[in-house]
Each structure stands twice: as structure tokens, then as C-alpha cells.
Coordinates of C-alpha atoms and ligand atoms in Angstrom, one line a residue:
M21 CA -74.3 -64.2 80.4
T22 CA -71.1 -62.4 80.2
I23 CA -67.3 -62.4 80.1
I24 CA -65.7 -60.3 82.8
D25 CA -62.3 -59.6 84.2
A26 CA -61.4 -61.1 87.6
A27 CA -60.2 -57.6 88.6
S28 CA -63.9 -56.6 88.8
V29 CA -64.9 -59.4 91.3
P30 CA -65.2 -57.9 94.8
R31 CA -62.2 -58.8 96.9
G32 CA -62.8 -61.6 99.4
S33 CA -66.2 -62.4 97.9
R34 CA -67.6 -65.9 97.2
I35 CA -69.1 -66.7 93.8
T36 CA -71.6 -69.7 93.8
A37 CA -72.8 -71.7 90.9
D38 CA -74.0 -75.2 90.1
V39 CA -70.7 -75.9 88.4
C40 CA -67.3 -74.3 88.4
V41 CA -65.1 -75.2 85.4
V42 CA -61.5 -74.1 85.7
G43 CA -59.8 -73.7 82.3
S44 CA -61.2 -72.6 78.9
G45 CA -59.4 -74.9 76.4
A46 CA -60.7 -77.7 74.3
A47 CA -62.1 -79.4 77.4
G48 CA -63.4 -76.4 79.3
I49 CA -65.4 -74.5 76.7
P50 CA -67.5 -77.4 75.3
L51 CA -68.0 -78.6 78.9
A52 CA -69.1 -75.2 80.2
L53 CA -71.4 -74.5 77.2
T54 CA -73.0 -77.9 77.3
L55 CA -73.8 -77.6 81.0
S56 CA -75.1 -74.1 80.6
E57 CA -77.3 -75.2 77.6
K58 CA -78.7 -77.9 80.0
G59 CA -79.8 -75.0 82.2
L60 CA -77.1 -75.2 84.9
A61 CA -75.5 -72.1 86.4
V62 CA -71.8 -72.2 85.4
V63 CA -68.7 -70.2 86.2
L64 CA -65.8 -70.7 83.9
L65 CA -62.5 -69.5 85.5
E66 CA -59.8 -68.7 83.0
S67 CA -56.3 -67.6 84.0
G68 CA -55.5 -65.9 80.7
Y69 CA -57.1 -63.2 78.5
M70 CA -58.2 -62.9 74.9
Q71 CA -54.7 -62.3 73.8
E72 CA -51.4 -63.8 74.9
H73 CA -50.1 -62.2 78.1
A74 CA -46.5 -62.7 79.0
R75 CA -46.9 -62.6 82.8
T76 CA -49.7 -65.1 82.7
Q77 CA -47.8 -67.4 80.4
A78 CA -44.9 -67.2 82.8
L79 CA -47.1 -68.9 85.4
Y80 CA -46.5 -72.1 83.3
A81 CA -42.7 -71.9 83.7
G82 CA -41.2 -74.8 85.6
E83 CA -38.3 -77.2 85.7
V84 CA -37.5 -80.1 83.4
A85 CA -35.2 -83.0 84.5
D86 CA -33.7 -83.3 81.0
E87 CA -34.4 -80.6 78.4
K88 CA -33.3 -82.9 75.6
M89 CA -36.1 -85.3 76.5
H90 CA -38.9 -82.8 77.2
S91 CA -39.6 -79.2 76.2
P92 CA -39.7 -76.4 78.8
S93 CA -43.0 -76.5 80.6
D94 CA -44.2 -73.1 79.3
R95 CA -43.8 -74.3 75.7
Y96 CA -46.3 -76.4 73.8
R97 CA -49.2 -75.0 75.9
Q98 CA -50.8 -71.6 76.1
R99 CA -52.2 -70.0 79.2
R100 CA -54.9 -67.9 77.6
F101 CA -58.6 -67.9 76.8
G102 CA -59.0 -70.9 74.5
G103 CA -56.0 -72.7 76.0
S104 CA -53.7 -74.2 73.5
T105 CA -56.3 -74.2 70.7
P106 CA -55.0 -71.0 69.2
I107 CA -51.9 -72.9 68.2
W108 CA -53.0 -76.5 67.9
G109 CA -52.5 -78.4 64.6
G110 CA -56.2 -79.6 64.4
R111 CA -55.5 -83.3 63.7
C112 CA -58.5 -85.2 64.9
V113 CA -58.4 -89.0 65.4
P114 CA -60.5 -91.0 67.8
F115 CA -59.0 -93.6 70.1
D116 CA -59.3 -97.2 68.9
P117 CA -61.3 -99.8 70.8
I118 CA -58.0 -101.6 71.7
D119 CA -56.8 -98.6 73.5
F120 CA -59.4 -99.1 76.2
E121 CA -58.5 -102.8 76.8
K122 CA -56.3 -104.2 79.5
R123 CA -53.5 -105.6 77.4
D124 CA -51.2 -108.0 79.3
Y125 CA -48.3 -106.9 77.1
V126 CA -48.8 -103.2 77.9
A127 CA -48.1 -102.7 81.6
N128 CA -50.6 -100.5 83.4
S129 CA -53.0 -100.4 80.5
G130 CA -56.8 -100.7 80.7
W131 CA -59.5 -98.1 81.1
P132 CA -62.5 -98.5 83.4
I133 CA -64.7 -97.5 80.4
S134 CA -64.8 -98.9 76.9
Y135 CA -64.8 -97.4 73.4
A136 CA -68.6 -98.1 73.4
D137 CA -69.0 -95.8 76.4
L138 CA -67.3 -92.9 74.6
L139 CA -68.7 -93.6 71.1
P140 CA -72.0 -91.7 71.7
H141 CA -70.0 -88.5 72.4
Y142 CA -67.5 -88.7 69.5
P143 CA -69.8 -87.4 66.8
L144 CA -70.5 -84.2 68.8
A145 CA -66.9 -83.9 69.7
N146 CA -66.2 -83.9 65.9
E147 CA -68.7 -81.0 65.6
W148 CA -67.0 -79.0 68.3
A149 CA -63.7 -79.5 66.6
E150 CA -65.3 -78.7 63.2
A151 CA -63.9 -81.9 61.8
G152 CA -67.1 -83.0 59.9
R153 CA -68.8 -86.3 60.2
F154 CA -67.5 -88.9 62.7
V155 CA -66.4 -91.3 59.9
Y156 CA -62.7 -92.3 59.9
D157 CA -62.7 -95.1 57.4
A158 CA -61.6 -94.0 53.9
D159 CA -63.8 -96.6 52.2
Q160 CA -66.9 -95.1 53.9
V161 CA -65.8 -91.5 53.2
F162 CA -64.5 -91.8 49.6
G163 CA -65.9 -95.1 48.4
A164 CA -64.4 -98.6 48.6
G165 CA -61.0 -98.7 46.8
V166 CA -61.1 -95.1 45.7
N167 CA -57.6 -93.6 45.6
P168 CA -55.9 -96.0 47.9
M169 CA -52.7 -95.1 49.7
F170 CA -50.7 -97.6 47.6
R171 CA -52.2 -99.0 44.4
G172 CA -52.1 -102.8 44.5
F173 CA -51.5 -103.0 48.3
S174 CA -53.7 -105.4 50.2
S175 CA -53.0 -106.7 53.6
S176 CA -54.9 -108.0 56.6
V177 CA -52.0 -107.0 58.9
V178 CA -51.3 -103.4 57.9
C179 CA -54.3 -101.1 57.3
T180 CA -54.1 -98.0 55.1
N181 CA -57.7 -97.1 55.3
S182 CA -58.0 -95.2 58.6
L183 CA -58.2 -91.5 58.3
E184 CA -57.1 -88.4 60.2
R185 CA -59.5 -85.5 59.8
F186 CA -58.5 -81.9 60.3
S187 CA -60.1 -79.2 62.2
C188 CA -59.9 -75.6 60.7
P189 CA -57.9 -75.7 63.2
T190 CA -60.6 -74.2 65.4
N191 CA -59.5 -71.6 67.9
F192 CA -62.1 -72.4 70.6
A193 CA -61.9 -68.9 72.1
R194 CA -62.6 -67.2 68.8
R195 CA -65.1 -69.7 67.5
Y196 CA -67.2 -69.9 70.7
E197 CA -66.8 -66.5 72.2
R198 CA -70.2 -65.2 71.0
R199 CA -71.9 -68.4 72.2
L200 CA -70.3 -68.0 75.6
R201 CA -71.4 -64.4 75.8
Q202 CA -74.9 -65.3 74.9
A203 CA -75.3 -68.4 77.1
A204 CA -77.8 -68.1 79.9
R205 CA -76.4 -68.5 83.4
L206 CA -72.8 -68.8 82.3
S207 CA -70.1 -66.4 83.4
V208 CA -66.6 -66.5 82.1
V209 CA -64.0 -64.8 84.4
L210 CA -60.7 -64.0 82.7
G211 CA -57.5 -63.3 84.6
A212 CA -58.8 -65.7 87.3
N213 CA -56.1 -68.1 88.5
C214 CA -57.2 -71.0 90.6
T215 CA -54.5 -71.3 93.2
G216 CA -55.9 -73.9 95.5
I217 CA -58.6 -76.6 96.0
R218 CA -59.9 -76.2 99.5
L219 CA -61.5 -79.3 101.0
V220 CA -64.0 -79.7 103.9
A221 CA -62.4 -80.9 107.2
D222 CA -62.9 -84.7 106.4
G223 CA -61.4 -84.2 103.0
G224 CA -64.4 -85.8 101.2
A225 CA -65.6 -82.8 99.3
V226 CA -64.4 -79.5 97.9
S227 CA -65.4 -76.5 100.1
H228 CA -64.3 -73.9 97.6
L229 CA -61.6 -72.9 95.1
D230 CA -59.2 -70.1 95.8
V231 CA -58.8 -67.6 93.0
A232 CA -56.1 -65.0 92.6
T233 CA -55.3 -62.3 90.0
L234 CA -51.8 -61.1 89.2
A235 CA -52.8 -57.7 90.4
G236 CA -53.5 -59.0 93.9
N237 CA -57.3 -59.5 93.9
R238 CA -58.5 -62.7 95.8
F239 CA -61.9 -64.4 95.9
E240 CA -63.5 -67.8 96.1
V241 CA -65.8 -70.0 94.0
A242 CA -68.0 -72.7 95.5
A243 CA -70.2 -75.0 93.5
F244 CA -72.1 -78.3 93.4
A245 CA -69.4 -79.7 91.1
H246 CA -65.9 -78.4 90.5
V247 CA -64.1 -79.4 87.3
L248 CA -60.4 -79.0 86.6
A249 CA -60.0 -78.5 82.8
V250 CA -56.5 -77.0 83.1
G251 CA -54.6 -79.4 80.8
G252 CA -52.6 -82.5 81.4
L253 CA -49.8 -80.9 83.3
E254 CA -51.5 -78.2 85.3
T255 CA -54.1 -80.6 86.7
A256 CA -51.4 -82.5 88.6
R257 CA -49.8 -79.3 89.8
L258 CA -53.1 -77.9 91.2
L259 CA -53.9 -81.2 92.9
L260 CA -50.4 -81.6 94.4
A261 CA -50.2 -77.9 95.5
S262 CA -53.5 -78.1 97.4
R263 CA -52.2 -79.5 100.7
D264 CA -54.1 -77.9 103.6
V265 CA -56.4 -80.9 104.4
A266 CA -54.9 -83.7 102.2
L267 CA -51.3 -83.3 103.2
D268 CA -49.9 -85.0 100.1
G269 CA -52.2 -83.2 97.7
V270 CA -55.8 -83.7 96.7
G271 CA -56.6 -87.2 95.4
N272 CA -53.0 -88.2 96.1
D273 CA -53.5 -90.7 99.0
H274 CA -51.7 -93.3 97.1
D275 CA -49.0 -91.2 95.5
V276 CA -50.5 -91.5 92.0
V277 CA -51.0 -87.9 91.1
G278 CA -48.4 -86.8 88.5
R279 CA -47.2 -90.3 87.9
Y280 CA -47.7 -92.3 84.6
Y281 CA -47.0 -89.1 82.7
Q282 CA -47.1 -89.9 78.9
C283 CA -46.6 -88.0 75.7
H284 CA -46.1 -89.8 72.4
I285 CA -43.1 -91.5 70.9
A286 CA -42.5 -89.9 67.5
G287 CA -39.9 -89.4 64.9
N288 CA -39.0 -89.8 61.2
V289 CA -37.5 -93.1 60.4
G290 CA -36.0 -95.0 57.5
L291 CA -36.5 -94.9 53.8
L292 CA -39.5 -96.4 51.9
T293 CA -38.8 -96.7 48.2
V294 CA -42.0 -97.4 46.4
A295 CA -41.7 -99.4 43.2
G296 CA -43.3 -98.1 39.9
E297 CA -44.9 -94.8 39.0
P298 CA -45.1 -91.9 41.4
N299 CA -48.9 -91.9 41.0
R300 CA -49.0 -95.3 42.6
V301 CA -48.8 -93.5 46.0
R302 CA -51.3 -91.2 47.6
H303 CA -49.5 -89.4 50.4
G304 CA -51.2 -86.0 50.7
Y305 CA -54.5 -84.7 51.8
E306 CA -57.9 -85.5 50.3
V307 CA -61.0 -83.4 50.8
S308 CA -64.0 -85.4 52.1
P309 CA -67.5 -84.7 50.7
D310 CA -68.2 -82.6 53.8
G311 CA -65.2 -80.4 53.0
I312 CA -62.7 -81.7 55.5
Y313 CA -59.0 -82.3 54.8
C314 CA -58.3 -86.0 55.5
R315 CA -55.2 -88.0 55.4
R316 CA -54.5 -91.8 55.4
R317 CA -51.9 -93.5 57.4
L318 CA -50.4 -96.9 58.1
A319 CA -51.7 -98.8 61.1
V320 CA -51.5 -102.4 62.4
A321 CA -54.8 -104.2 62.7
A322 CA -55.9 -104.7 66.3
T323 CA -55.7 -108.6 66.0
E324 CA -52.1 -108.3 64.8
Q325 CA -51.2 -105.9 67.6
R326 CA -52.5 -108.5 70.1
R327 CA -50.8 -111.4 68.3
H328 CA -47.4 -109.7 68.2
A329 CA -47.8 -107.8 71.5
L330 CA -47.4 -104.4 70.0
T331 CA -48.2 -101.0 71.3
N332 CA -50.6 -98.9 69.2
M333 CA -48.6 -97.0 66.5
V334 CA -49.3 -95.3 63.2
A335 CA -47.0 -94.0 60.5
R336 CA -47.5 -91.4 57.8
L337 CA -45.6 -90.9 54.7
H338 CA -43.1 -88.1 55.1
F339 CA -40.5 -86.4 53.1
T340 CA -36.9 -87.5 53.8
R341 CA -34.9 -85.6 56.3
I342 CA -35.3 -81.8 55.9
T343 CA -32.0 -80.9 57.4
D344 CA -30.1 -83.0 54.8
P345 CA -29.7 -80.9 51.6
A346 CA -29.3 -84.1 49.6
H347 CA -33.1 -84.1 49.1
R348 CA -32.4 -81.2 46.6
N349 CA -35.9 -79.8 47.2
G350 CA -36.2 -76.0 47.1
V351 CA -39.3 -75.9 49.4
L352 CA -37.7 -78.1 52.1
S353 CA -34.5 -76.0 52.0
T354 CA -36.5 -72.8 52.3
L355 CA -38.3 -74.2 55.3
F356 CA -34.9 -75.2 56.8
L357 CA -33.5 -71.7 56.2
A358 CA -36.6 -70.0 57.6
K359 CA -36.9 -72.1 60.7
R360 CA -36.0 -69.2 63.0
L361 CA -39.1 -67.5 61.8
I362 CA -41.3 -70.5 62.7
S363 CA -42.7 -70.7 66.2
Y364 CA -40.8 -72.9 68.7
E365 CA -43.5 -75.5 68.7
Y366 CA -43.5 -76.0 64.9
G367 CA -39.8 -75.2 64.3
K368 CA -38.4 -77.6 66.8
R369 CA -38.6 -80.7 64.6
L370 CA -37.0 -78.8 61.7
S371 CA -33.6 -79.1 63.2
D372 CA -31.5 -82.1 64.0
G373 CA -30.1 -81.0 67.3
E374 CA -26.8 -80.6 65.6
A375 CA -25.5 -77.2 64.4
P376 CA -25.5 -77.1 60.6
T377 CA -22.1 -76.2 59.0
L378 CA -21.7 -73.3 56.5
A379 CA -21.4 -75.9 53.7
T380 CA -24.8 -77.3 54.7
Y381 CA -26.4 -73.8 54.6
L382 CA -24.8 -73.2 51.2
R383 CA -26.2 -76.4 49.8
H384 CA -29.7 -75.5 51.0
V385 CA -29.4 -72.1 49.3
R386 CA -28.4 -73.9 46.1
N387 CA -31.5 -76.1 46.3
V388 CA -33.7 -73.0 46.6
V389 CA -31.9 -71.2 43.7
T390 CA -32.1 -74.3 41.4
D391 CA -35.7 -75.1 42.2
P392 CA -37.4 -71.7 41.8
L393 CA -40.6 -72.8 40.1
D394 CA -41.5 -75.4 42.6
T395 CA -40.6 -73.1 45.5
A396 CA -42.7 -70.2 44.1
A397 CA -45.7 -72.6 43.3
F398 CA -45.5 -74.0 46.9
F399 CA -45.6 -70.5 48.4
A400 CA -48.5 -69.4 46.2
H401 CA -50.4 -72.5 47.3
W402 CA -49.5 -71.9 51.0
L403 CA -50.7 -68.3 50.9
S404 CA -54.0 -69.1 49.3
R405 CA -54.8 -72.4 50.9
R406 CA -53.3 -71.8 54.4
T407 CA -52.4 -68.2 55.3
F408 CA -55.6 -66.6 54.0
A409 CA -58.0 -69.6 54.2
D410 CA -60.6 -70.1 56.9
R411 CA -60.1 -73.9 56.8
K412 CA -56.4 -74.2 56.5
F413 CA -54.4 -76.7 54.5
P414 CA -53.0 -78.7 57.4
S415 CA -49.3 -79.1 56.7
V416 CA -46.5 -79.0 54.2
I417 CA -47.0 -81.7 51.6
L418 CA -44.7 -81.9 48.5
R419 CA -45.1 -83.6 45.2
N420 CA -42.8 -86.5 45.4
R421 CA -41.2 -87.4 42.1
T422 CA -38.7 -89.8 43.6
N423 CA -41.2 -92.2 45.3
R424 CA -38.9 -92.1 48.4
F425 CA -40.4 -91.4 51.7
S426 CA -39.5 -91.6 55.4
L427 CA -42.1 -92.9 57.8
E428 CA -43.3 -90.4 60.4
V429 CA -44.0 -92.5 63.5
H430 CA -46.6 -91.6 66.2
S431 CA -47.0 -94.2 68.9
E432 CA -48.4 -94.7 72.3
Q433 CA -46.0 -95.2 75.1
I434 CA -46.3 -97.6 78.0
P435 CA -47.4 -95.8 81.1
L436 CA -44.7 -95.8 83.8
P437 CA -45.1 -94.7 87.4
A438 CA -41.5 -93.3 87.3
S439 CA -42.4 -91.0 84.4
R440 CA -43.8 -88.1 86.5
V441 CA -44.5 -84.5 87.2
S442 CA -44.1 -83.2 90.7
L443 CA -43.7 -79.9 92.5
A444 CA -40.4 -78.0 92.4
E445 CA -39.0 -76.0 95.3
S446 CA -39.5 -72.7 93.5
C447 CA -42.8 -70.8 93.2
D448 CA -44.5 -68.7 90.6
E449 CA -45.6 -65.1 91.0
L450 CA -48.8 -66.2 92.8
G451 CA -46.9 -68.3 95.3
M452 CA -47.8 -71.7 93.7
P453 CA -45.0 -74.3 93.5
R454 CA -43.8 -74.7 90.0
L455 CA -43.9 -78.0 88.1
R456 CA -40.9 -80.3 87.8
I457 CA -41.2 -82.7 84.8
D458 CA -39.3 -85.9 84.6
W459 CA -40.6 -87.7 81.4
R460 CA -39.4 -91.2 80.9
Y461 CA -40.0 -94.0 78.3
D462 CA -39.6 -97.7 78.4
P463 CA -37.0 -99.5 76.2
A464 CA -40.0 -101.7 75.3
D465 CA -41.6 -98.7 73.5
V466 CA -38.6 -98.7 71.1
D467 CA -38.7 -102.4 70.8
S468 CA -42.4 -102.3 69.9
A469 CA -41.8 -99.6 67.3
R470 CA -39.0 -101.7 65.8
R471 CA -41.2 -104.8 65.5
T472 CA -44.0 -102.6 64.0
L473 CA -41.7 -101.2 61.4
D474 CA -40.5 -104.7 60.6
L475 CA -44.2 -105.7 60.0
F476 CA -44.6 -102.7 57.7
A477 CA -41.4 -103.7 55.8
S478 CA -42.4 -107.3 55.4
E479 CA -46.0 -106.4 54.2
F480 CA -44.6 -103.9 51.7
E481 CA -42.2 -106.5 50.3
R482 CA -44.8 -109.3 50.3
S483 CA -47.2 -107.2 48.3
G484 CA -44.6 -105.9 45.9
I485 CA -45.2 -102.2 46.9
G486 CA -41.5 -101.5 47.5
K487 CA -38.8 -101.7 50.1
F488 CA -38.6 -100.1 53.5
A489 CA -35.3 -100.1 55.3
Y490 CA -34.2 -98.4 58.5
D491 CA -31.2 -98.4 60.7
R492 CA -31.9 -100.7 63.7
E493 CA -28.9 -99.3 65.5
T494 CA -30.1 -95.7 65.4
L495 CA -33.8 -96.3 65.8
E496 CA -33.8 -95.3 69.5
A497 CA -31.9 -92.2 68.7
D498 CA -34.1 -91.4 65.8
L499 CA -37.2 -91.7 67.9
M500 CA -35.7 -89.8 70.8
R501 CA -34.0 -87.0 68.8
F502 CA -36.5 -84.5 70.0
G503 CA -37.6 -86.3 73.2
A504 CA -41.3 -86.5 74.1
F505 CA -43.7 -85.3 71.5
G506 CA -44.8 -81.9 72.6
G507 CA -48.4 -80.8 73.3
H508 CA -49.9 -84.2 74.3
H509 CA -49.8 -84.4 78.1
V510 CA -51.4 -87.6 79.3
G511 CA -52.0 -89.6 82.4
T512 CA -51.1 -87.5 85.4
A513 CA -54.5 -88.1 87.1
R514 CA -55.5 -91.3 85.5
M515 CA -58.8 -93.0 85.4
G516 CA -59.3 -96.4 87.0
R517 CA -61.2 -98.6 89.4
D518 CA -58.3 -99.2 91.8
V519 CA -57.7 -96.2 94.1
R520 CA -54.1 -97.4 94.5
T521 CA -53.2 -96.9 90.9
S522 CA -55.6 -94.2 89.7
V523 CA -56.8 -90.8 90.7
V524 CA -60.3 -90.5 89.1
D525 CA -63.1 -93.1 88.6
A526 CA -64.9 -94.0 85.4
D527 CA -67.0 -90.7 85.8
C528 CA -63.8 -88.6 86.0
Q529 CA -64.5 -87.9 89.7
V530 CA -61.5 -87.8 92.0
H531 CA -61.9 -91.0 94.0
S532 CA -61.9 -89.5 97.4
V533 CA -63.6 -86.1 96.7
R534 CA -67.2 -86.4 95.7
N535 CA -67.6 -83.0 94.0
L536 CA -64.3 -82.7 92.2
F537 CA -63.8 -83.9 88.6
I538 CA -61.1 -83.9 86.0
A539 CA -61.7 -83.0 82.3
G540 CA -58.9 -83.6 79.9
S541 CA -56.0 -85.9 79.0
A542 CA -54.7 -86.1 82.6
A543 CA -57.5 -88.6 83.1
F544 CA -56.4 -90.9 80.2
P545 CA -54.8 -94.1 81.5
T546 CA -53.1 -94.7 78.1
S547 CA -52.1 -92.5 75.3
S548 CA -53.1 -94.4 72.1
Q549 CA -51.7 -93.7 68.6
A550 CA -54.2 -90.8 68.4
N551 CA -53.7 -87.2 69.1
P552 CA -55.7 -86.4 72.3
T553 CA -58.0 -83.5 71.7
L554 CA -61.0 -85.2 70.1
T555 CA -61.1 -87.7 73.0
I556 CA -60.6 -84.9 75.5
I557 CA -63.7 -83.2 74.1
A558 CA -65.7 -86.5 73.9
L559 CA -64.8 -87.2 77.6
A560 CA -65.8 -83.7 78.6
L561 CA -69.2 -84.0 76.9
R562 CA -69.7 -87.3 78.7
L563 CA -68.7 -85.6 82.0
A564 CA -71.3 -82.8 81.3
D565 CA -74.0 -85.5 81.1
E566 CA -72.8 -87.1 84.3
I567 CA -72.8 -83.8 86.3
A568 CA -76.2 -82.8 85.0
A569 CA -77.6 -86.2 86.0
R570 CA -76.1 -85.9 89.5
L571 CA -77.6 -82.4 89.9
D572 CA -81.0 -83.7 88.7
R573 CA -80.8 -86.5 91.3
R574 CA -79.9 -84.1 94.1
Q575 CA -82.8 -81.8 93.1
A576 CA -85.2 -84.8 92.9
T577 CA -84.0 -85.9 96.4
A578 CA -84.4 -82.4 97.8
A579 CA -87.9 -82.1 96.3
Ligands
LIG19 C1 -48.3 -76.8 68.8 C2 -49.4 -77.7 69.2 C3 -50.0 -78.5 68.3 C4 -51.1 -79.4 68.7 N1 -51.7 -80.1 67.7 C5 -52.6 -81.0 68.0 C6 -53.3 -81.7 67.0 O1 -53.1 -81.6 65.9 N2 -54.3 -82.6 67.5 C7 -54.6 -82.8 68.8 O2 -55.5 -83.6 69.1 N3 -54.0 -82.1 69.7 C8 -53.0 -81.2 69.4 N4 -52.4 -80.4 70.4 C9 -52.8 -80.6 71.7 C10 -54.1 -79.7 72.1 O3 -53.8 -78.4 71.9 C11 -54.5 -80.1 73.5 O4 -54.8 -81.5 73.6 C12 -55.7 -79.3 73.9 O5 -55.5 -77.9 73.8 C13 -56.0 -79.7 75.4 O6 -57.1 -79.0 75.8 P1 -57.4 -78.8 77.4 O7 -58.6 -78.0 77.4 O8 -57.3 -80.0 78.1 O9 -56.1 -77.9 77.8 P2 -55.6 -76.5 77.4 O10 -56.0 -76.2 76.0 O11 -54.2 -76.4 77.7 O12 -56.5 -75.5 78.2 C14 -56.2 -75.3 79.6 C15 -56.8 -74.0 80.1 O13 -56.7 -73.9 81.5 C16 -56.2 -72.6 81.8 N5 -55.6 -72.7 83.1 C17 -54.4 -73.4 83.4 N6 -54.2 -73.3 84.7 C18 -55.2 -72.5 85.3 C19 -55.5 -72.1 86.6 N7 -54.7 -72.4 87.6 N8 -56.5 -71.3 86.8 C20 -57.4 -71.0 85.7 N9 -57.1 -71.4 84.5 C21 -56.0 -72.1 84.2 C22 -55.3 -72.2 80.7 O14 -55.1 -70.9 80.6 C23 -56.0 -72.8 79.5 O15 -56.9 -71.9 78.9 C24 -51.4 -79.5 70.0 C25 -50.8 -78.7 71.0 C26 -49.8 -77.8 70.6 C27 -49.1 -77.0 71.7

């Protein structure tokens, strides 16, 4: 119908709709549009505006128990129309069937739904993310045995055939703005901050949501269904801060909201020296027949994960440490020297946490000066294939003449109740308590990564691909150099059957509140090796079907 500013909503009024969705990120926009295209009346409340807005972004500021282990809470997420999608990297990967299983060796694992329950929604999620067909097996996309990751490598333990597909990366606000404007019975309200979930007296349903603007306007929204699609951190904040009827926070009867907070364990580790010619290795991007950048990675087969009691982890081939000028690569040294010009989110992992010496800077400058042709060629490629391209080349990939790589690890972490977000004493400009983040990991996460790397090493050696070595003593420090992997905020309102250990049920409904739902990674019980967004979208689409079916049932009963 329209996109309006919350300032124009009459003060003290109540908006009604079939569904109120709070948050317009990767979860909120597909959810709201799908519901509206099913004929439902939808209000989409969004705190931010079309562009970044400093005072709105400041509403995300909070406290972090240990800033070495977790970035500030207003980094790695954007409080604006489109959520964090204007800055996301676009890597799309579905969760694996094993992620949904209860695994005895992963404490607190197990979803109340299976991969098969989500599978019908993944292809459409791929479309929303503009990541092409829902096919993630390299043999199916490129043909069996075409351009393998390592020529001559064959293993039933380590797979090199699973793909990552890359979105444009799609900025959901820009891409879907017109569709939102044209949708029948859908209103998007910008500058509308949901500040509280108000329950009816017995606590079993939402009466309405409180909405406030930074300029002081106040109004309410009441709907048949209310969906929080405010991201993995803010979901917990909103539930915990709504304490008028449920004194410990909405859905928090068993002190679960905010607990089991997960990100990913990630870092660059070791040295893989591949034997033979450089063309024996494929480590960059391939373009699929449907025009999508794809990349292969190393993964452990599910049967082997079970047999060795391993958490789900993948590794990509990566250049050796950028901070160490010994790589003698002009492009890497240029990136190192230019890191202040790169946004916090993308620049963070370009430093070591240690201040470089003047000698280090000079050696980087020498690399640039002595490698001018490669450096110039790289920037020409970057400008044409990334800066000015609609579908952007996903990341820096360099021709590797040395056949030496580090492994870029990305792993799930074991969900821990002690890893949590809670409310701080201080409040934001709207009077809402700020977040306090205390992210933790289990030593077993590092142990599992170690055993997975050992499996990679033994399979490389067995197949004659080459040698992988890493420093066992420094592995934990290497994986924790930058703390929690930013931008993936998982588990703070987890899905489950047991109300004592979960917040929402298999339909993403808050257990104790019949018309309140969570869309987003807050509802994931475990974090997988995969980046979260594709699964966030798939789960949101599944939720749209569920809400529409409930509304149909209510209307049928009323009729
Ligand atoms: C630098 C970076 C790179 C990333 N790269 C990848 C990647 O390659 N692959 C991947 O899968 N994921 C990636 N992510 C993660 C991805 O961006 C998120 O998973 C995704 O945006 C989450 O979608 P969401 O809708 O759940 O939350 P968000 O995108 O955070 O959207 C939440 C929305 O809610 C609004 N909101 C918040 N509070 C309120 C309130 N009280 N009232 C009203 N509105 C509110 C916000 O303004 C925002 O619009 C990356 C993230 C970052 C930061």
C-alpha cells in the first residue's frame, strides 16, 4: 500500500492488522511480502529509515563483557530499512540435515523440526536472496568431476564438493522497496521503534505492541499475529524488556531468553602446501550456469562427524596471514595498508590485534612497490567486477603461485546456557534497557576443530595432495584472535519442545503466548557451519504459511 513515516501516525492511536511484523531485514521483508501476497493485512514496523541514521543506530549500543571476545553491539548490525542486508556479504549456504539432529556429543543440540521440514522453503529462500537455483552440490551444478578443488583428491571422509552460492549481495530494502510499495494491504512504517510487547492480563496473548519515535510520537499496533523479526540480539532484548505482565520478560518463565547465545568459531589456521603444479588447486570462484558466483570448501561427511563426535565445521582455502609481509604479495600489502579505509566489519580481521611496527609497514610498502603489475591488475578487476558490477565478485581472491594456503575455518559452536545476552542497567534514548553481551565458547569447540583439522591433514597426506600443518599450541588463540565471528547472532530465543530449555515451539510461536512469533536466527537451537541468512529466510517463509493457515482456521471457525 505505502511506506510512511511513524511521525505521521496520530499520537495515541492504535493501528490494527492481521499481522504486525517488527523489523525489515532478511527475515521481515520476505515474511511481510509473502503474507501480504496471501491477501493478509500487514503492518511492517521498522525502526530505521532508507538511509543510515546515527541516532537510530545508537539505539543498538550496549555493553559487552569482554570486547576482545565480541564486537560492540552496534557493530555488525544495522538499524535501518533492510536491516543488515545493505552490508552483508551475501554468502548463502543451507544448513545440513545433521544440524537438526539431536547429537549426544553436542550438548543442547537438536531441533524440533528436521531438514525435510525446511527443505520446501529453501528454493524460494534462494530466490529471495538472488542466489540462483537451490543446488549446492558441485557435481550437479558443474558436472561430475569438472574442475575439482584438488585434482586427484578422493575421500569418503572429507568432501570438497559442497558449494557456497553468493547473493548480489542483495540489499533487501533497495531490491524489494517497489514491491513493498505496490503490495496490497501492506503498510511499512519507518522510524517506528517497538519498545514493548504488552500482554493481556493472564499473559497468554499479546494485547498490543508499543511503538515510539525518537521525536516523541507514541502509538500502538494490535494484530491477530505479532512477529519479532528484529535480529538475533534485539529479539532477546525486546522480550526481556517487556516486563509488565510477565515479570521476568515475555517467554522467559524458565530463564531461557538470551541464553545459548551462539556466533561462529572462525579463524585462519595453519599452512597447507599442495604438491605439484599450481593448477592442481581450484581455490577461487566459479560461475554457475545460472550466473551465480560459487565456491567450494572442505567439509567432513556427516557419517564421519558422528563417528568422530565432531561439531559441524567447514574450511576454505585462504591466503596466508595478510599482516605478515613475508607473503610478498602487493595486493595483500595494499589491503593491509588501506585497512583504515575499510569498514569496521570488513577491516577487523585484517589486523592481528597487535600494533604493527614501522619495519612491518615498510616491508608492506616494499611488497606493493615490487609487485606493481599484479597490484594494478587486481584493482582493475576489483573496480570492474565488484565496485561497478550489479552482481559483485564476492571477495578478494589472489592467484596463488606458491601452492601455499591457510585454512579459513568456520564452525558451529556448542550452545551454552552461560553464553548469554541480558539487560544492562543503562537505557537508550527511548528508555529501553540496553543489551549486555557475554559471549562464551566451550573448550570442546576448539578440541573439535583440532580433531577436524587433523582429519583434513591425514586425508591430504593419504591422497598425496600435500601437507597440512598447524600449531596445536596456538590453535585456540588463532581461533579466538578476533573472538566471536561478527554478524551471526544465534540462539537467544531457541526453538524446542521443552518449555524449560526453549522459548519458541516448532512453529516459532513463543510457548506461552499464542499470538507472538519469532522470525530469525534467535530461534535457531544450533548454529551449523553455514552462515545464517538463507535459513533465516526459509524459516520466515515457513512461518508465513503457518500464520496464514492459522488465520484461515480462525476465519473458518468464525464463519
Ligand atoms: C558485515 C556482515 C556480513 C554478513 N555476511 C553474511 C553472509 O555472507 N551470509 C549470511 O548468511 N549472513 C551474513 N551476515 C548476517 C546477515 O546480515 C544477517 O543474518 C541478516 O541480516 C539477519 O536478518 P534479520 O532480518 O534477522 O535481522 P536484521 O537484518 O538485523 O534486521 C532486523 C531489523 O529490525 C529492525 N529493528 C530492530 N529493533 C527494532 C525495534 N525495536 N523496532 C522496530 N524495528 C527494529 C532493524 O532496524 C532491522 O531493520 C552478515 C552480517 C554482517 C553485519
